[in-house]
Coordinates of C-alpha atoms and ligand atoms in Angstrom, one line a residue:
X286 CA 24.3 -1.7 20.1
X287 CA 25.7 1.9 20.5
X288 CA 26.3 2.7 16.7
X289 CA 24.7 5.1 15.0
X290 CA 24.2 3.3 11.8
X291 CA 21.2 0.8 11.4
X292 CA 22.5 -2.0 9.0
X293 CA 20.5 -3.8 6.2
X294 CA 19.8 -7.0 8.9
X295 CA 20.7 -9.7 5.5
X296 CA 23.7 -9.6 3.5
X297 CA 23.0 -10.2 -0.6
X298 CA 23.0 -13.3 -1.9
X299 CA 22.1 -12.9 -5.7
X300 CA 22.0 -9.7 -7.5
X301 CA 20.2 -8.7 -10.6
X302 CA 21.8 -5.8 -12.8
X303 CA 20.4 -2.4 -12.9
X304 CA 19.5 -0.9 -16.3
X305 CA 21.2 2.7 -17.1
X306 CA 19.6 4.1 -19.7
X307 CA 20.8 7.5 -20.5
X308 CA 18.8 10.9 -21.1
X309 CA 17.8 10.4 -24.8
X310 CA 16.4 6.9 -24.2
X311 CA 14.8 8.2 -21.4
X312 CA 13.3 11.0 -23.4
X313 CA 12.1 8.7 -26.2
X314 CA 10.3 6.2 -23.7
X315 CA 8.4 9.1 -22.0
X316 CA 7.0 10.6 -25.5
X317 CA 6.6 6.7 -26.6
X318 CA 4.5 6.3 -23.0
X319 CA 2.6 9.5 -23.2
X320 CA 4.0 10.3 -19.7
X321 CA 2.4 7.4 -17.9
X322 CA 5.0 5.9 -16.2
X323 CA 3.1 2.7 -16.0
X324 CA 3.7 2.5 -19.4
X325 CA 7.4 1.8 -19.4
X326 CA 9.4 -1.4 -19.3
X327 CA 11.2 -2.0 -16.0
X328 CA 14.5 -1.7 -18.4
X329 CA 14.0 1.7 -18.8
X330 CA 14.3 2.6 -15.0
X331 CA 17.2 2.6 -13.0
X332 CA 15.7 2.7 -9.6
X333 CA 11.8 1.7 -9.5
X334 CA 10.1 2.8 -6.6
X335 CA 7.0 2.7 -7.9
X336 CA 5.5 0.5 -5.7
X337 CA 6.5 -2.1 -2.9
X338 CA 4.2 -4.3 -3.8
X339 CA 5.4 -7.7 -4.8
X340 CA 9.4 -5.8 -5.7
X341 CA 10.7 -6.8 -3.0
X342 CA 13.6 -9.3 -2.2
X343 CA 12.9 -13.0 -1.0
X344 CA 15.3 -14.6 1.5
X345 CA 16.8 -18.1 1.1
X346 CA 14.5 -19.8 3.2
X347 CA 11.8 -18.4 1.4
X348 CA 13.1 -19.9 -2.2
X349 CA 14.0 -23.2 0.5
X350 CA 10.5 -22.8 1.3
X351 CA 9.3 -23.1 -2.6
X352 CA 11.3 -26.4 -3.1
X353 CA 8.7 -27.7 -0.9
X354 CA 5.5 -26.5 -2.5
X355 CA 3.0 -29.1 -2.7
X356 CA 1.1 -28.6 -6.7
X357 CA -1.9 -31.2 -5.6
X358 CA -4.6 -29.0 -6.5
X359 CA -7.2 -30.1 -3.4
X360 CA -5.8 -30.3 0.4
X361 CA -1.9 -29.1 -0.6
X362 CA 0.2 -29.6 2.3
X363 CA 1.5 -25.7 1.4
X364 CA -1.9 -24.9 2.2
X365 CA -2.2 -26.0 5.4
X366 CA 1.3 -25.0 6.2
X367 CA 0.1 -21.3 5.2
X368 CA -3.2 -21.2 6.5
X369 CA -1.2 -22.2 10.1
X370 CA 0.8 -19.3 9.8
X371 CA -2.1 -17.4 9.1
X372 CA -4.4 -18.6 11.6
X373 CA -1.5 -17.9 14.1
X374 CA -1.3 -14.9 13.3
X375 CA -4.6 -13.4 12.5
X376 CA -6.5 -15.7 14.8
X377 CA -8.9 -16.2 12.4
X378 CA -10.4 -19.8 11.6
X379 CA -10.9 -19.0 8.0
X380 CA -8.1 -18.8 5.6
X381 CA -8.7 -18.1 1.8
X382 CA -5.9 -17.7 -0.4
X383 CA -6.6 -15.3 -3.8
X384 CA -3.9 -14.0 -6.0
X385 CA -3.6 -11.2 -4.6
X386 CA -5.1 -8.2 -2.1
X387 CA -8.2 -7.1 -4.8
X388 CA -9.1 -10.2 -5.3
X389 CA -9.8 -10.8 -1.8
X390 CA -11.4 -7.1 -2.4
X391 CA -13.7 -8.2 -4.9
X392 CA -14.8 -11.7 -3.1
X393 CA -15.0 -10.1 0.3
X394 CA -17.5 -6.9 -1.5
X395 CA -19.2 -9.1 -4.2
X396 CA -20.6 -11.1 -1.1
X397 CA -21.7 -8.6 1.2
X398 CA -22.4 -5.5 -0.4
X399 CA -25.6 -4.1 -2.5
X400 CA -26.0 -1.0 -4.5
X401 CA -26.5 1.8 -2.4
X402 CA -24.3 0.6 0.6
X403 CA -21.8 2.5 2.0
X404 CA -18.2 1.4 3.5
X405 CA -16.5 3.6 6.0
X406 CA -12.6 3.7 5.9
X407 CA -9.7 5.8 6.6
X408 CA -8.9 5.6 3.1
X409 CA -9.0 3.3 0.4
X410 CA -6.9 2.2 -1.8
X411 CA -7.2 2.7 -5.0
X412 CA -8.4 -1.1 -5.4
X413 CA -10.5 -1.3 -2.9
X414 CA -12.6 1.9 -3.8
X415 CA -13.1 0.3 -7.1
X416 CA -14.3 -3.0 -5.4
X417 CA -16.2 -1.2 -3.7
X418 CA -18.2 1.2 -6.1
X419 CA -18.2 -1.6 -8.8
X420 CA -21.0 -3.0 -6.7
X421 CA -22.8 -0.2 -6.9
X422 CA -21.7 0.7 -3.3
X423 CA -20.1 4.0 -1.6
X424 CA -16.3 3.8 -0.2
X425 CA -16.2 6.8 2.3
X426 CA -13.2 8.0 3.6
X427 CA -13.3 9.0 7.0
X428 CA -9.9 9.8 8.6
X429 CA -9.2 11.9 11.3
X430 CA -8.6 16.0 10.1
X431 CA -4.3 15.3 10.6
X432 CA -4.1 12.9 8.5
X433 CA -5.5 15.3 5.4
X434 CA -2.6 17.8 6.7
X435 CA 1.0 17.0 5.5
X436 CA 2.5 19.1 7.9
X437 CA 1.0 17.8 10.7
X438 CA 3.3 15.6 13.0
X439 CA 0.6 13.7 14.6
X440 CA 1.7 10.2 15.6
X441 CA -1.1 8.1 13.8
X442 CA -2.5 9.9 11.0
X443 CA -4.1 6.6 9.6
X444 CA -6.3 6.7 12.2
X445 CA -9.8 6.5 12.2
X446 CA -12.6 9.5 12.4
X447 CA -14.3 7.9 14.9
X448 CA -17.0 10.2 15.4
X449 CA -17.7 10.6 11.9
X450 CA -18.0 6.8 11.8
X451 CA -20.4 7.4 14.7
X452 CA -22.8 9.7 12.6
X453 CA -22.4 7.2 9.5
X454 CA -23.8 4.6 11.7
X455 CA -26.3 6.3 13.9
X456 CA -27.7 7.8 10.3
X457 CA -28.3 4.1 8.9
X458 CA -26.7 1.5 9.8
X459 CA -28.5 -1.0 7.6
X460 CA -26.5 0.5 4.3
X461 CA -23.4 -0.1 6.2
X462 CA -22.4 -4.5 6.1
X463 CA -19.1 -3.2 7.0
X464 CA -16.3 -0.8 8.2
X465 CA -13.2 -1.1 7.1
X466 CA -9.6 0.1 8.3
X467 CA -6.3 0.0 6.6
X468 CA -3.0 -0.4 8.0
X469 CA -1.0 1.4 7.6
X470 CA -2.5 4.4 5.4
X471 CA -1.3 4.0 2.2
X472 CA -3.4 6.9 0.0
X473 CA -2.4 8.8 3.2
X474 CA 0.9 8.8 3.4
X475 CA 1.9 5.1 4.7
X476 CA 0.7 6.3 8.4
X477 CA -0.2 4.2 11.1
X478 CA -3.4 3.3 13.1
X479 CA -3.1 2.8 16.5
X480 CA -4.3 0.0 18.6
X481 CA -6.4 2.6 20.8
X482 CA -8.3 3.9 18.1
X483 CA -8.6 0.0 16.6
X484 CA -10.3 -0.4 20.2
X485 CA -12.7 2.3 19.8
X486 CA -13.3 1.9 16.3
X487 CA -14.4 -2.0 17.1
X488 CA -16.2 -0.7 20.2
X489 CA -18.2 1.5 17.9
X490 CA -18.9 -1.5 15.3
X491 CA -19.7 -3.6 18.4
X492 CA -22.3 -1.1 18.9
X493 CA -24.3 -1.2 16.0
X494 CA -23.5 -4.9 15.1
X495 CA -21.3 -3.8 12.2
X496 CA -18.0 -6.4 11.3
X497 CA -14.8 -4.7 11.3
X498 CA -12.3 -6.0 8.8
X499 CA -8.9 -4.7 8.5
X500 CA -7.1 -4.2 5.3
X501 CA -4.2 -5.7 6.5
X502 CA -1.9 -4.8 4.0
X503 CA 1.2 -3.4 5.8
X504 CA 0.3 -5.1 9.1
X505 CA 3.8 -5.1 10.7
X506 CA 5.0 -1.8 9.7
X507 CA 1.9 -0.7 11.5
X508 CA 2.7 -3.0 14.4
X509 CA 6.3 -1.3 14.8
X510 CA 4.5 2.0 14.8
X511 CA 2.5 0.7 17.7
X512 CA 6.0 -0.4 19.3
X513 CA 7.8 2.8 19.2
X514 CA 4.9 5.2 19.0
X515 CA 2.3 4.2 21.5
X516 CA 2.2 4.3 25.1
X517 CA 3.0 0.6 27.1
X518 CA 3.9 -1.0 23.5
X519 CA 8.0 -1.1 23.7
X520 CA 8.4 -3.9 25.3
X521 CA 6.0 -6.3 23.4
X522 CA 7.0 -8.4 20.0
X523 CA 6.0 -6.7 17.0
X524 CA 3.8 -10.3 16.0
X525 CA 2.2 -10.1 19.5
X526 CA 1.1 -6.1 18.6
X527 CA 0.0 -7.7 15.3
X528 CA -1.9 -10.9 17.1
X529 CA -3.3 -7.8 19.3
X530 CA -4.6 -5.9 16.1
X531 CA -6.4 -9.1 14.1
X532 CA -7.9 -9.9 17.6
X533 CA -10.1 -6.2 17.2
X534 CA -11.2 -7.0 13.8
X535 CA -13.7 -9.9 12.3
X536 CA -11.6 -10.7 9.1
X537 CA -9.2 -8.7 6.6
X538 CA -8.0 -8.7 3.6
X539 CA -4.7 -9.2 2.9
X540 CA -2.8 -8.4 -0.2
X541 CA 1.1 -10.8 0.8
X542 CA 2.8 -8.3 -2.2
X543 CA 3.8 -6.1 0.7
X544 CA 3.8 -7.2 4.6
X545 CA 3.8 -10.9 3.4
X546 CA 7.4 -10.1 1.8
X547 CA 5.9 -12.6 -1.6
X548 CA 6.0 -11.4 -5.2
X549 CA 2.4 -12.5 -5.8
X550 CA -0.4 -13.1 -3.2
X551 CA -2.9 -12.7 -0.7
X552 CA -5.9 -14.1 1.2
X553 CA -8.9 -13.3 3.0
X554 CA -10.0 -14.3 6.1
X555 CA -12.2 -13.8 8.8
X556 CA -14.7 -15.6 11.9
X557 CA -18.1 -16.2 10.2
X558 CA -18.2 -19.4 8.6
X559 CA -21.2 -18.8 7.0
X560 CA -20.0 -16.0 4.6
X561 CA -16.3 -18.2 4.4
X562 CA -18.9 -20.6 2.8
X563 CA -20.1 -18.2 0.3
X564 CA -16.8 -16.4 -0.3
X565 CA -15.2 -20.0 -1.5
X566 CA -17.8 -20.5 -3.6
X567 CA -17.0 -17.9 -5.2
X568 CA -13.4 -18.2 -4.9
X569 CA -14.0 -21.6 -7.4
X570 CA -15.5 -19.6 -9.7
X571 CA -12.6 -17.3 -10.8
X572 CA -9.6 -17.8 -8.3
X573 CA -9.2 -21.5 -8.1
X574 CA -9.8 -24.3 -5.4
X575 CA -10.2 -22.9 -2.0
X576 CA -6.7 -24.8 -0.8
X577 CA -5.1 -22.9 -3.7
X578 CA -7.0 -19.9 -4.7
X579 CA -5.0 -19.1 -7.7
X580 CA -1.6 -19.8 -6.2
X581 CA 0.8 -22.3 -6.8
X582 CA 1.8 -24.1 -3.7
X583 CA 5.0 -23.1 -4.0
X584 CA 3.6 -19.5 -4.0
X585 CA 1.8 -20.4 -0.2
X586 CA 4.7 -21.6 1.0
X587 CA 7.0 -18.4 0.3
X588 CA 4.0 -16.4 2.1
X589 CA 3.8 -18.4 5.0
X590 CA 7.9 -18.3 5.3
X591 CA 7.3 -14.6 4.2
X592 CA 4.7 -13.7 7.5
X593 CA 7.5 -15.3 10.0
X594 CA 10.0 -12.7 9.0
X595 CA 7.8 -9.4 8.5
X596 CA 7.5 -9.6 12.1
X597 CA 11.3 -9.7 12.7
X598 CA 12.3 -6.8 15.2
X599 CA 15.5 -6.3 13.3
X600 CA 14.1 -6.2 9.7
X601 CA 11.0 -4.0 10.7
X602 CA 13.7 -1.3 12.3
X603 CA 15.4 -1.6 9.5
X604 CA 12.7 -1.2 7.1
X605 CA 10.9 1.8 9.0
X606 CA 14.7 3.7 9.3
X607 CA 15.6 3.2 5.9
X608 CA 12.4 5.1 4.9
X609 CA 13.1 7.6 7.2
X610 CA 16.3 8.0 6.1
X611 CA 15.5 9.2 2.6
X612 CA 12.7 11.5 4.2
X613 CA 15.2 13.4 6.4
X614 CA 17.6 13.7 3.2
X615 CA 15.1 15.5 0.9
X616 CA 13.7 17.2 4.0
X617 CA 17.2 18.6 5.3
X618 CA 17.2 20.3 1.3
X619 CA 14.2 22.1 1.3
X620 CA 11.9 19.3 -0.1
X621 CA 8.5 18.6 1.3
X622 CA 6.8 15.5 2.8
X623 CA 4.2 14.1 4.5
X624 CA 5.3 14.2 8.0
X625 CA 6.1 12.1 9.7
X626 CA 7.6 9.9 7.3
X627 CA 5.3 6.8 6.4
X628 CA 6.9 3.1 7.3
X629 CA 6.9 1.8 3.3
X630 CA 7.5 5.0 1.4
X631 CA 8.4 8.7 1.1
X632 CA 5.4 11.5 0.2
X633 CA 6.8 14.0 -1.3
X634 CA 4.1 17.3 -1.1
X635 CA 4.0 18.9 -4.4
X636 CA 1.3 21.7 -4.3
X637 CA 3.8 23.9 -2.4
X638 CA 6.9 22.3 -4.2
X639 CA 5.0 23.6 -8.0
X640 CA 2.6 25.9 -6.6
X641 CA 2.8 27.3 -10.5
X642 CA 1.0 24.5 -11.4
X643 CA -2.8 24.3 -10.7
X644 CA -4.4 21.1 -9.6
X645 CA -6.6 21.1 -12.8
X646 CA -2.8 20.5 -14.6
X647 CA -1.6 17.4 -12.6
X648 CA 1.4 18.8 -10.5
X649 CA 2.3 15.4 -8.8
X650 CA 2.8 13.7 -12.2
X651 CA 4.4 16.3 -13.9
X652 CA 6.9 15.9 -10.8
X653 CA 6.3 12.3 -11.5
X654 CA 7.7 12.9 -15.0
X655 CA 10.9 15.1 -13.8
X656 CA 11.6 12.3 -11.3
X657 CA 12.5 10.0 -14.5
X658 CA 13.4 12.7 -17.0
X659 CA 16.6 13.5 -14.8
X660 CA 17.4 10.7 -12.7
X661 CA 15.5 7.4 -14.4
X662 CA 13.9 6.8 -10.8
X663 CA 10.0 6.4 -11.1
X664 CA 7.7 7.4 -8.5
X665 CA 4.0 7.2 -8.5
X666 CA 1.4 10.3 -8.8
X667 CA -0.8 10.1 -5.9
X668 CA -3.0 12.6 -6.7
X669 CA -5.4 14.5 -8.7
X670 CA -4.9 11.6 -11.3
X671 CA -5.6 8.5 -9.2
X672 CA -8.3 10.7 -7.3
X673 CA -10.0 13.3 -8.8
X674 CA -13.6 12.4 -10.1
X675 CA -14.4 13.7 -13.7
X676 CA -17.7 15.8 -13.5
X677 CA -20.6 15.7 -16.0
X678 CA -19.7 19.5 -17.3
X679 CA -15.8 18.1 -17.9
X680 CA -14.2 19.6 -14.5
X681 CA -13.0 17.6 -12.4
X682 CA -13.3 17.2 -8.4
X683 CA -9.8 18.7 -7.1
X684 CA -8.0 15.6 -4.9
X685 CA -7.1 16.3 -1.1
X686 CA -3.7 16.0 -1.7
X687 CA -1.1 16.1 -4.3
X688 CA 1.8 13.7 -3.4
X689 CA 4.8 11.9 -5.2
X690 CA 5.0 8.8 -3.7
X691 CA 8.6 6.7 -3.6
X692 CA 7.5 3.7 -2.3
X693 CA 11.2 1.4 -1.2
X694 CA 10.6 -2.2 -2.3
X695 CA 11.8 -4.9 0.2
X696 CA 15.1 -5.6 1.2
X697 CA 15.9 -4.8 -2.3
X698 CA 18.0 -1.2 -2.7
X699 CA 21.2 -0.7 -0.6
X700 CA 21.7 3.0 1.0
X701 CA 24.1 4.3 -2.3
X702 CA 21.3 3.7 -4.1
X703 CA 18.3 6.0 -1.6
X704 CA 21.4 8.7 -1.4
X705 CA 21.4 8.4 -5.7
X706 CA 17.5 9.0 -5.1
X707 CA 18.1 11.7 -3.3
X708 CA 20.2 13.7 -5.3
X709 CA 17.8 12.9 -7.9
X710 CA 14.8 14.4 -5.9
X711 CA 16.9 17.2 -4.9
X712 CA 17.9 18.2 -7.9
X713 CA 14.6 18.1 -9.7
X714 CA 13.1 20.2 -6.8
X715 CA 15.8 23.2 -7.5
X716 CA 14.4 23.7 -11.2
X717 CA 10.7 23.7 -10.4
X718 CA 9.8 26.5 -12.6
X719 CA 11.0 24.8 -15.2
X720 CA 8.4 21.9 -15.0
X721 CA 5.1 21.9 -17.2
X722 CA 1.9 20.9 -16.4
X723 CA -0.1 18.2 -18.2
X724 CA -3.4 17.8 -19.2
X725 CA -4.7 14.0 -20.2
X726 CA -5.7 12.9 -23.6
X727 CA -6.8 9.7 -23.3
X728 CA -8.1 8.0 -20.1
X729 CA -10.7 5.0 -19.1
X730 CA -13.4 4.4 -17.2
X731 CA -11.7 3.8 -13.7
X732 CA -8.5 3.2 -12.5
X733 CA -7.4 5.9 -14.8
X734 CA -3.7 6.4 -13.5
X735 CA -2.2 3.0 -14.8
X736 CA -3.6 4.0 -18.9
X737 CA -4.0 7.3 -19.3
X738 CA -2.0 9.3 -21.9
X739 CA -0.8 13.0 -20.9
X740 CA 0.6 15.7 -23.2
X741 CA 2.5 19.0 -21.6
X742 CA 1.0 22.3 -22.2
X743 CA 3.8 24.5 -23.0
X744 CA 4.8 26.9 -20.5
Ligands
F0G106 N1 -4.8 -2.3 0.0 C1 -3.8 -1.5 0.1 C2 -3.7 -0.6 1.3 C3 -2.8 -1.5 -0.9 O1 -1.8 -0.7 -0.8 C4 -3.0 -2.4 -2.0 C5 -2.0 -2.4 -3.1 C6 -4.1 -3.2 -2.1 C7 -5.0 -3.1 -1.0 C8 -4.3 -4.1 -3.2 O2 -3.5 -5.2 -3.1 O3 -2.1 -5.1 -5.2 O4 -2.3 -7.2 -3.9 O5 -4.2 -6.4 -5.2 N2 -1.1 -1.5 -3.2 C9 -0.1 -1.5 -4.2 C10 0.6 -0.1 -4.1 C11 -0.5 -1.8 -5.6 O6 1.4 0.2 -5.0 O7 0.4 0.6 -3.1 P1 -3.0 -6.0 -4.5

């Protein structure tokens, strides 16, 4: 077609009313939350982009698809349906469903890690680092120098260091069970990994006899980066590009809240039977059966339904634009991102948008905060609070990068409501001086940026 305008490929089909509260209730539920945003009902937000996972919208033949979920709990037919869908997909024999992406995490670690390992990765997520160093293991983070550089316009940031997992390797290999690689990049700005440096980094496993597993979490947006971004791709499906990815790696993890377009879910699988054996074993212990894994069956079918239309050609342009979209808005008004624009959500750079604020006072949540204060929309801080390590003489390690991440659920917000989030963003970033920082007064062990409590220090 020769129009300008990329459409939202569905039209809507049941709608859910938006909550409006005004700026004394909002007010009152950020003192009431200590200014953790986690800590607010979903009624007190008027457009959530906190996270795309497991927010977005289902089609109708995915709620057709959960009329027909089988509830035996050993050999569902749903199972075999999804493990089908998966096995097409991924290639790989053995398909584990878990309720979700860390649970897969946890299983996947919990059987092939000890204390003192190490697990190269791009970067991980904030689940999978905990996974990781709950067993006592190291999650290294080794992506290439670009993708630690908002500004650079490199076309796959996500991708891997490959000489630095070279070094890790060649150093000692036997505290390494396995790399890891995540698509796209979330903690670095929702960029891509492509398929060339997928080839090199499974040459480099191949190697030293390492597995590669992907964390496959946004699997087709990283396939349509492959499409448009990488040489001899544009004519190929985006589910072939995918097929072409799981073929480089030895299992994944897969958390269906994002690229399996499902509320709840996931799965893990992989080639080696033998530790599929010992990962369902301990799947029974705290997930469930291994033809359910904590899902219903109605769950398995929506994923399986889910996977056949991630890979649609017009949804992903649709999806990847519509990101972009909101980029180019804030971008044309002075506001900074990570360039370019990630496929599931918008990074907004706050060190140079509140360079009045030092790291040590939180400036991605205190934009965080503003975000809501003005407009009700609620971001996440991806940043100093989700990174930074507390120190043994109370400092703190500074993170890489402070961002505000708007991460666009699914098929579920209409382009009035990303131009209302602009506005929003746009506005907020024209009183900067006028934002605080924080400092936290309460936090917990890990995981601190879903509970802890912050309080502004007066400017
Ligand atoms: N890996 C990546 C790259 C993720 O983004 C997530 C979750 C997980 C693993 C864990 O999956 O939530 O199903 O257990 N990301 C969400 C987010 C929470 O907001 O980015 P899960």
């Amino acid at each position: 077609m020769h129009f300008q305008t990329t459409i939202e490929p569905f039209r809507i089909h049941s709608v859910e009313a938006i909550a409006l509260p005004d700026e004394n209730q909002r007010e009152t539920a950020l003192e009431r939350v200590h200014y953790n945003l986690f800590g607010l009902h979903a009624d007190e937000v008027i457009i959530d982009l906190l996270t795309d996972s497991g927010t977005g919208a289902m089609s109708s033949r995915q709620w057709a698809g959960m009329m027909l979920g089988d509830e035996s709990y050993a050999g569902s037919r749903s199972y075999y349906r999804f493990r089908d869908v998966v096995h097409d997909l991924t290639g790989m024999p053995h398909v584990i469903p878990t309720h979700q992406g860390r649970a897969a995490e946890r299983i996947l670690f919990t059987e092939t890690l000890t204390s003192g390992d190490v697990v190269p990765n791009n970067t991980h997520f904030d689940t999978t680092r905990a996974n990781v160093e709950y067993q006592g293991a190291g999650a290294l983070d080794i992506v290439i120098p670009e993708g630690l550089e908002p500004d650079s316009r490199h076309p796959f940031k996500g991708n891997v260091d490959v000489q630095q997992l070279e070094k890790i390797l060649a150093d000692d290999v036997h505290r390494v069970p396995l790399v890891m690689v995540t698509v796209t990049n979330n903690s670095g700005g929702g960029q891509p990994v492509s398929m060339a440096n997928l080839r090199e980094v499974r040459e480099v496993c191949d190697r030293y006899g390492v597995p590669l597993f992907l964390d496959a979490c946004r699997f087709a947006e990283n396939a349509w980066f492959i499409k448009t971004r990488e040489d001899g791709y544009l004519d190929r499906r985006p589910k072939e590009i995918a097929q072409e990815m799981f073929a480089l790696a030895d299992g994944c993890t897969f958390p269906a809240k994002k690229d399996g377009l499902a509320n709840i879910g996931g799965f893990l699988a992989m080639r080696d039977a033998r530790l599929a054996e010992r990962c369902r074993n301990l799947l029974i212990l705290t997930e469930g059966f291994p033809t359910y894994g904590g899902l219903a069956g109605y769950d398995l079918e929506a994923i399986a339904v889910g996977l056949e239309e991630v890979v649609d050609e017009h949804y992903l342009r649709y999806r990847i634009r519509s990101t972009a979209y909101l980029a180019e808005k804030i971008n044309a008004a002075g506001v900074p991102t990570v360039q370019p624009p990630g496929g599931h959500a918008v990074y907004i750079e706050v060190r140079s948008l509140l360079p009045h604020i030092p790291q040590t006072q939180y400036p991605a949540q205190a934009f965080v905060v503003e975000l809501y204060r003005i407009g009700g929309v609620r971001g996440v801080e991806i940043g100093s609070v989700m990174f930074a390590k507390p120190q043994p003489d109370g400092t703190e390690t500074a993170a890489p990068m402070e961002l505000v991440r708007l991460a666009i659920p699914r098929r579920t917000y209409t382009q009035s409501h990303i131009d209302y989030v602009a506005e929003v963003v746009i506005e907020a970033a024209s009183h900067t001086d006028e934002i605080p920082g924080y400092r936290i007064v309460r936090q917990p062990p890990w995981l601190r940026h879903f509970t802890a409590e912050f309080a502004p220090i007066p400017r």
